[in-house]
CSV table of C-alpha atoms in Angstrom, one decimal:
chain,number,residue,atom,x,y,z
A,1,ALA,CA,84.9,111.4,92.0
A,2,GLN,CA,88.1,112.9,90.8
A,3,SER,CA,88.5,115.8,88.4
A,4,VAL,CA,91.3,117.6,86.7
A,5,THR,CA,91.5,121.3,85.8
A,6,GLN,CA,94.0,122.6,83.2
A,7,LEU,CA,93.8,126.3,83.5
A,8,ASP,CA,95.4,127.2,80.2
A,9,SER,CA,93.9,126.0,77.0
A,10,GLN,CA,96.7,127.4,75.0
A,11,VAL,CA,100.3,128.4,75.8
A,12,PRO,CA,102.4,130.2,73.2
A,13,VAL,CA,106.2,130.3,73.9
A,14,PHE,CA,109.3,131.1,72.0
A,15,GLU,CA,111.9,128.4,71.3
A,16,GLU,CA,114.4,127.8,74.1
A,17,ALA,CA,112.3,129.6,76.6
A,18,PRO,CA,111.0,127.8,79.8
A,19,VAL,CA,107.4,126.7,80.0
A,20,GLU,CA,105.0,125.6,82.8
A,21,LEU,CA,101.7,124.0,82.0
A,22,ARG,CA,99.4,124.0,85.0
A,23,CYS,CA,97.3,121.2,86.4
A,24,ASN,CA,95.1,121.0,89.5
A,25,TYR,CA,93.2,118.0,90.6
A,26,SER,CA,90.4,117.2,93.0
A,27,SER,CA,89.9,113.9,94.7
A,28,SER,CA,88.8,112.7,98.1
A,29,VAL,CA,91.3,109.8,98.1
A,30,SER,CA,95.0,109.2,97.3
A,31,VAL,CA,95.7,109.6,93.6
A,32,TYR,CA,98.2,108.8,90.9
A,33,LEU,CA,99.0,111.6,88.5
A,34,PHE,CA,100.0,111.6,84.8
A,35,TRP,CA,101.0,113.9,82.0
A,36,TYR,CA,100.3,112.7,78.4
A,37,VAL,CA,101.3,114.3,75.2
A,38,GLN,CA,99.4,114.1,71.9
A,39,TYR,CA,101.2,115.1,68.7
A,40,PRO,CA,99.1,116.0,65.7
A,41,ASN,CA,97.3,113.0,64.2
A,42,GLN,CA,98.7,110.6,66.8
A,43,GLY,CA,97.5,108.9,70.0
A,44,LEU,CA,98.5,109.8,73.5
A,45,GLN,CA,101.9,109.1,74.8
A,46,LEU,CA,102.9,109.0,78.5
A,47,LEU,CA,105.3,111.8,79.4
A,48,LEU,CA,105.7,111.1,83.1
A,49,LYS,CA,103.8,109.8,86.1
A,50,TYR,CA,103.6,110.2,89.9
A,51,LEU,CA,102.7,107.1,91.8
A,52,SER,CA,104.5,107.7,95.2
A,53,GLY,CA,107.8,108.7,96.6
A,54,SER,CA,109.7,111.8,95.4
A,55,THR,CA,107.4,114.6,94.5
A,56,LEU,CA,109.6,115.7,91.7
A,57,VAL,CA,109.2,113.5,88.7
A,58,LYS,CA,111.3,113.4,85.6
A,59,GLY,CA,109.9,112.3,82.3
A,60,ILE,CA,110.8,111.9,78.7
A,61,ASN,CA,112.0,114.8,76.4
A,62,GLY,CA,113.4,116.8,79.3
A,63,PHE,CA,110.0,117.4,81.0
A,64,GLU,CA,109.5,117.2,84.7
A,65,ALA,CA,106.5,117.8,87.1
A,66,GLU,CA,106.1,118.4,90.8
A,67,PHE,CA,103.4,116.9,92.9
A,68,ASN,CA,102.1,119.3,95.5
A,69,LYS,CA,99.6,117.7,97.8
A,70,SER,CA,98.7,120.8,99.8
A,71,GLN,CA,97.9,122.7,96.6
A,72,THR,CA,96.5,119.7,94.8
A,73,SER,CA,98.7,120.5,91.8
A,74,PHE,CA,100.9,118.7,89.3
A,75,HIS,CA,102.4,121.3,87.1
A,76,LEU,CA,104.5,120.3,84.1
A,77,ARG,CA,107.8,122.2,83.4
A,78,LYS,CA,110.5,122.3,80.8
A,79,PRO,CA,113.5,124.7,81.1
A,80,SER,CA,114.0,125.1,77.4
A,81,VAL,CA,111.4,124.1,74.8
A,82,HIS,CA,112.0,123.1,71.2
A,83,ILE,CA,109.8,123.5,68.1
A,84,SER,CA,109.2,119.7,68.3
A,85,ASP,CA,107.5,120.1,71.7
A,86,THR,CA,104.5,121.7,69.9
A,87,ALA,CA,101.6,119.4,70.9
A,88,GLU,CA,98.6,119.0,73.1
A,89,TYR,CA,99.4,118.1,76.7
A,90,PHE,CA,96.9,116.3,79.0
A,91,CYS,CA,97.0,116.0,82.7
A,92,ALA,CA,95.3,113.0,84.1
A,93,VAL,CA,94.4,111.5,87.5
A,94,SER,CA,93.4,108.1,88.8
A,95,GLU,CA,92.5,107.1,92.2
A,96,SER,CA,94.9,104.7,93.8
A,97,SER,CA,92.1,102.3,94.5
A,98,GLY,CA,91.2,102.0,90.8
A,99,ASP,CA,92.7,102.5,87.4
A,100,LYS,CA,90.3,104.6,85.4
A,101,LEU,CA,92.0,107.8,84.1
A,102,THR,CA,90.2,111.1,84.2
A,103,PHE,CA,91.7,113.7,81.8
A,104,GLY,CA,91.8,117.4,81.9
A,105,THR,CA,90.7,119.4,78.8
A,106,GLY,CA,94.3,119.7,77.5
A,107,THR,CA,96.7,122.6,77.0
A,108,ARG,CA,98.0,123.3,73.5
A,109,LEU,CA,101.7,124.2,73.6
A,110,ALA,CA,102.7,126.3,70.6
A,111,VAL,CA,106.4,126.8,70.3
A,112,ARG,CA,107.5,129.6,68.0
A,113,PRO,CA,110.9,130.1,66.4
B,1,ASP,CA,104.7,102.4,68.9
B,2,SER,CA,102.6,101.7,72.0
B,3,GLY,CA,101.7,98.1,71.1
B,4,VAL,CA,98.0,98.9,71.0
B,5,THR,CA,96.4,98.4,67.6
B,6,GLN,CA,93.2,100.0,66.4
B,7,THR,CA,91.3,99.4,63.2
B,8,PRO,CA,90.1,101.0,61.1
B,9,LYS,CA,92.1,104.3,61.3
B,10,HIS,CA,89.4,106.2,59.4
B,11,LEU,CA,85.8,105.5,58.9
B,12,ILE,CA,83.1,107.6,57.1
B,13,THR,CA,79.5,106.6,57.3
B,14,ALA,CA,76.0,108.0,57.3
B,15,THR,CA,73.6,108.9,60.0
B,16,GLY,CA,71.6,105.9,61.3
B,17,GLN,CA,74.3,103.4,60.4
B,18,ARG,CA,76.2,101.0,62.7
B,19,VAL,CA,80.0,100.6,62.9
B,20,THR,CA,82.4,98.4,64.9
B,21,LEU,CA,85.8,99.6,66.0
B,22,ARG,CA,88.4,97.1,66.9
B,23,CYS,CA,91.2,97.1,69.4
B,24,SER,CA,94.1,94.7,70.2
B,25,PRO,CA,95.8,95.5,73.5
B,26,ARG,CA,99.5,95.2,74.3
B,27,SER,CA,100.6,91.7,74.8
B,28,GLY,CA,99.9,90.8,78.5
B,29,ASP,CA,97.6,93.7,79.2
B,30,LEU,CA,94.3,92.5,80.6
B,31,SER,CA,92.5,95.9,80.8
B,32,VAL,CA,91.1,97.7,77.8
B,33,TYR,CA,89.6,101.2,77.9
B,34,TRP,CA,87.7,103.1,75.3
B,35,TYR,CA,87.8,106.9,75.2
B,36,GLN,CA,86.1,109.4,72.9
B,37,GLN,CA,87.8,112.6,71.9
B,38,SER,CA,85.9,115.5,70.3
B,39,LEU,CA,86.5,119.2,70.1
B,40,ASP,CA,83.6,120.1,72.3
B,41,GLN,CA,83.8,117.3,74.9
B,42,GLY,CA,87.5,116.7,75.1
B,43,LEU,CA,88.7,113.2,76.2
B,44,GLN,CA,85.7,111.3,77.6
B,45,PHE,CA,86.0,107.9,79.2
B,46,LEU,CA,83.5,105.5,77.8
B,47,ILE,CA,84.1,102.0,79.3
B,48,GLN,CA,86.7,99.6,80.7
B,49,TYR,CA,87.0,95.9,80.5
B,50,TYR,CA,89.2,93.7,82.5
B,51,ASN,CA,89.9,90.1,81.4
B,52,GLY,CA,86.6,89.9,79.6
B,53,GLU,CA,84.4,91.5,82.3
B,54,GLU,CA,83.0,95.1,82.3
B,55,ARG,CA,84.8,96.9,85.1
B,56,ALA,CA,83.9,100.6,84.8
B,57,LYS,CA,81.4,102.6,82.8
B,58,GLY,CA,81.7,106.3,82.0
B,59,ASN,CA,79.8,108.5,79.7
B,60,ILE,CA,78.8,105.8,77.2
B,61,LEU,CA,75.5,106.3,75.3
B,62,GLU,CA,73.0,103.5,75.3
B,63,ARG,CA,73.5,103.3,71.5
B,64,PHE,CA,77.0,102.3,72.1
B,65,SER,CA,78.2,98.9,73.4
B,66,ALA,CA,81.5,97.1,73.9
B,67,GLN,CA,82.9,93.8,74.7
B,68,GLN,CA,86.2,92.1,75.3
B,69,PHE,CA,86.8,88.7,73.9
B,70,PRO,CA,88.7,85.7,75.3
B,71,ASP,CA,91.8,86.6,73.3
B,72,LEU,CA,91.5,90.0,75.0
B,73,HIS,CA,90.8,92.1,71.9
B,74,SER,CA,87.9,94.5,72.3
B,75,GLU,CA,85.2,95.9,70.0
B,76,LEU,CA,83.2,99.1,70.4
B,77,ASN,CA,79.9,99.0,68.6
B,78,LEU,CA,78.3,102.3,67.7
B,79,SER,CA,74.7,102.2,66.4
B,80,SER,CA,72.0,104.6,65.1
B,81,LEU,CA,74.8,107.0,64.4
B,82,GLU,CA,74.3,110.7,64.7
B,83,LEU,CA,76.3,113.6,63.4
B,84,GLY,CA,77.5,114.3,66.9
B,85,ASP,CA,79.1,110.9,67.2
B,86,SER,CA,81.8,112.1,64.8
B,87,ALA,CA,85.0,111.9,66.9
B,88,LEU,CA,88.3,110.2,67.5
B,89,TYR,CA,87.8,107.0,69.4
B,90,PHE,CA,90.8,105.8,71.4
B,91,CYS,CA,91.5,102.4,72.8
B,92,ALA,CA,94.0,102.0,75.6
B,93,SER,CA,95.3,99.1,77.6
B,94,SER,CA,97.1,98.6,80.9
B,95,VAL,CA,98.5,95.7,82.8
B,96,GLY,CA,97.7,96.8,86.4
B,97,VAL,CA,95.9,99.2,88.6
B,98,THR,CA,98.2,102.2,88.6
B,99,GLY,CA,96.3,104.0,85.8
B,100,GLU,CA,99.2,104.0,83.4
B,101,LEU,CA,97.5,103.5,80.0
B,102,PHE,CA,99.0,102.8,76.6
B,103,PHE,CA,97.0,104.3,73.8
B,104,GLY,CA,96.4,103.3,70.2
B,105,GLU,CA,96.5,105.8,67.4
B,106,GLY,CA,92.7,106.0,67.4
B,107,SER,CA,89.9,105.5,64.9
B,108,ARG,CA,88.5,108.6,63.4
B,109,LEU,CA,84.8,108.3,62.8
B,110,THR,CA,83.0,110.8,60.5
B,111,VAL,CA,79.2,110.6,60.3
B,112,LEU,CA,77.7,112.5,57.4
């Protein structure tokens, strides 16, 4: 069975600073990887996804993530954050043979002015 | 707007009661998923239906049940409610098998 670990429960950062949110996964088979964002009082919205091909994936709102198979990681990065990026970010994995998503525990990104 | 509609948005009820949460998936999506989000458990997968049939089961209690109807909408039934069932219940839908889910805005259940 697959699992996802998000090492940081909370990441405080100043506006316009770079940020990295860490995600590691565990699976015995090939996987698809996702980052979702949840703004306050809203549902989850897909930020980006890795299915195959280039290991560097670009998503919405200037975010990108890099799939590293040897380190089983899929860290999310943004070179310059805005106040509006304050939200909860979830890493998720699904096995390529199925479509059930397993989520990490989430990382709360708090952007300060 | 993800295209997934959930009703009701908020629900307050008492212990021991039964409630039904409803979900309409995106047009064309055959799979419907139910997730529970709580502060202590995070996002937990409950159950998945594909074109009317149960496809995968997660950490769903026996007091909970779900079904997907011929028009592809789904209902999650929660019975003999306990205080610990208070949570945000999300429905999501997808069209294929890549795991890309589209989430509704959730139904917030409060059990008093």
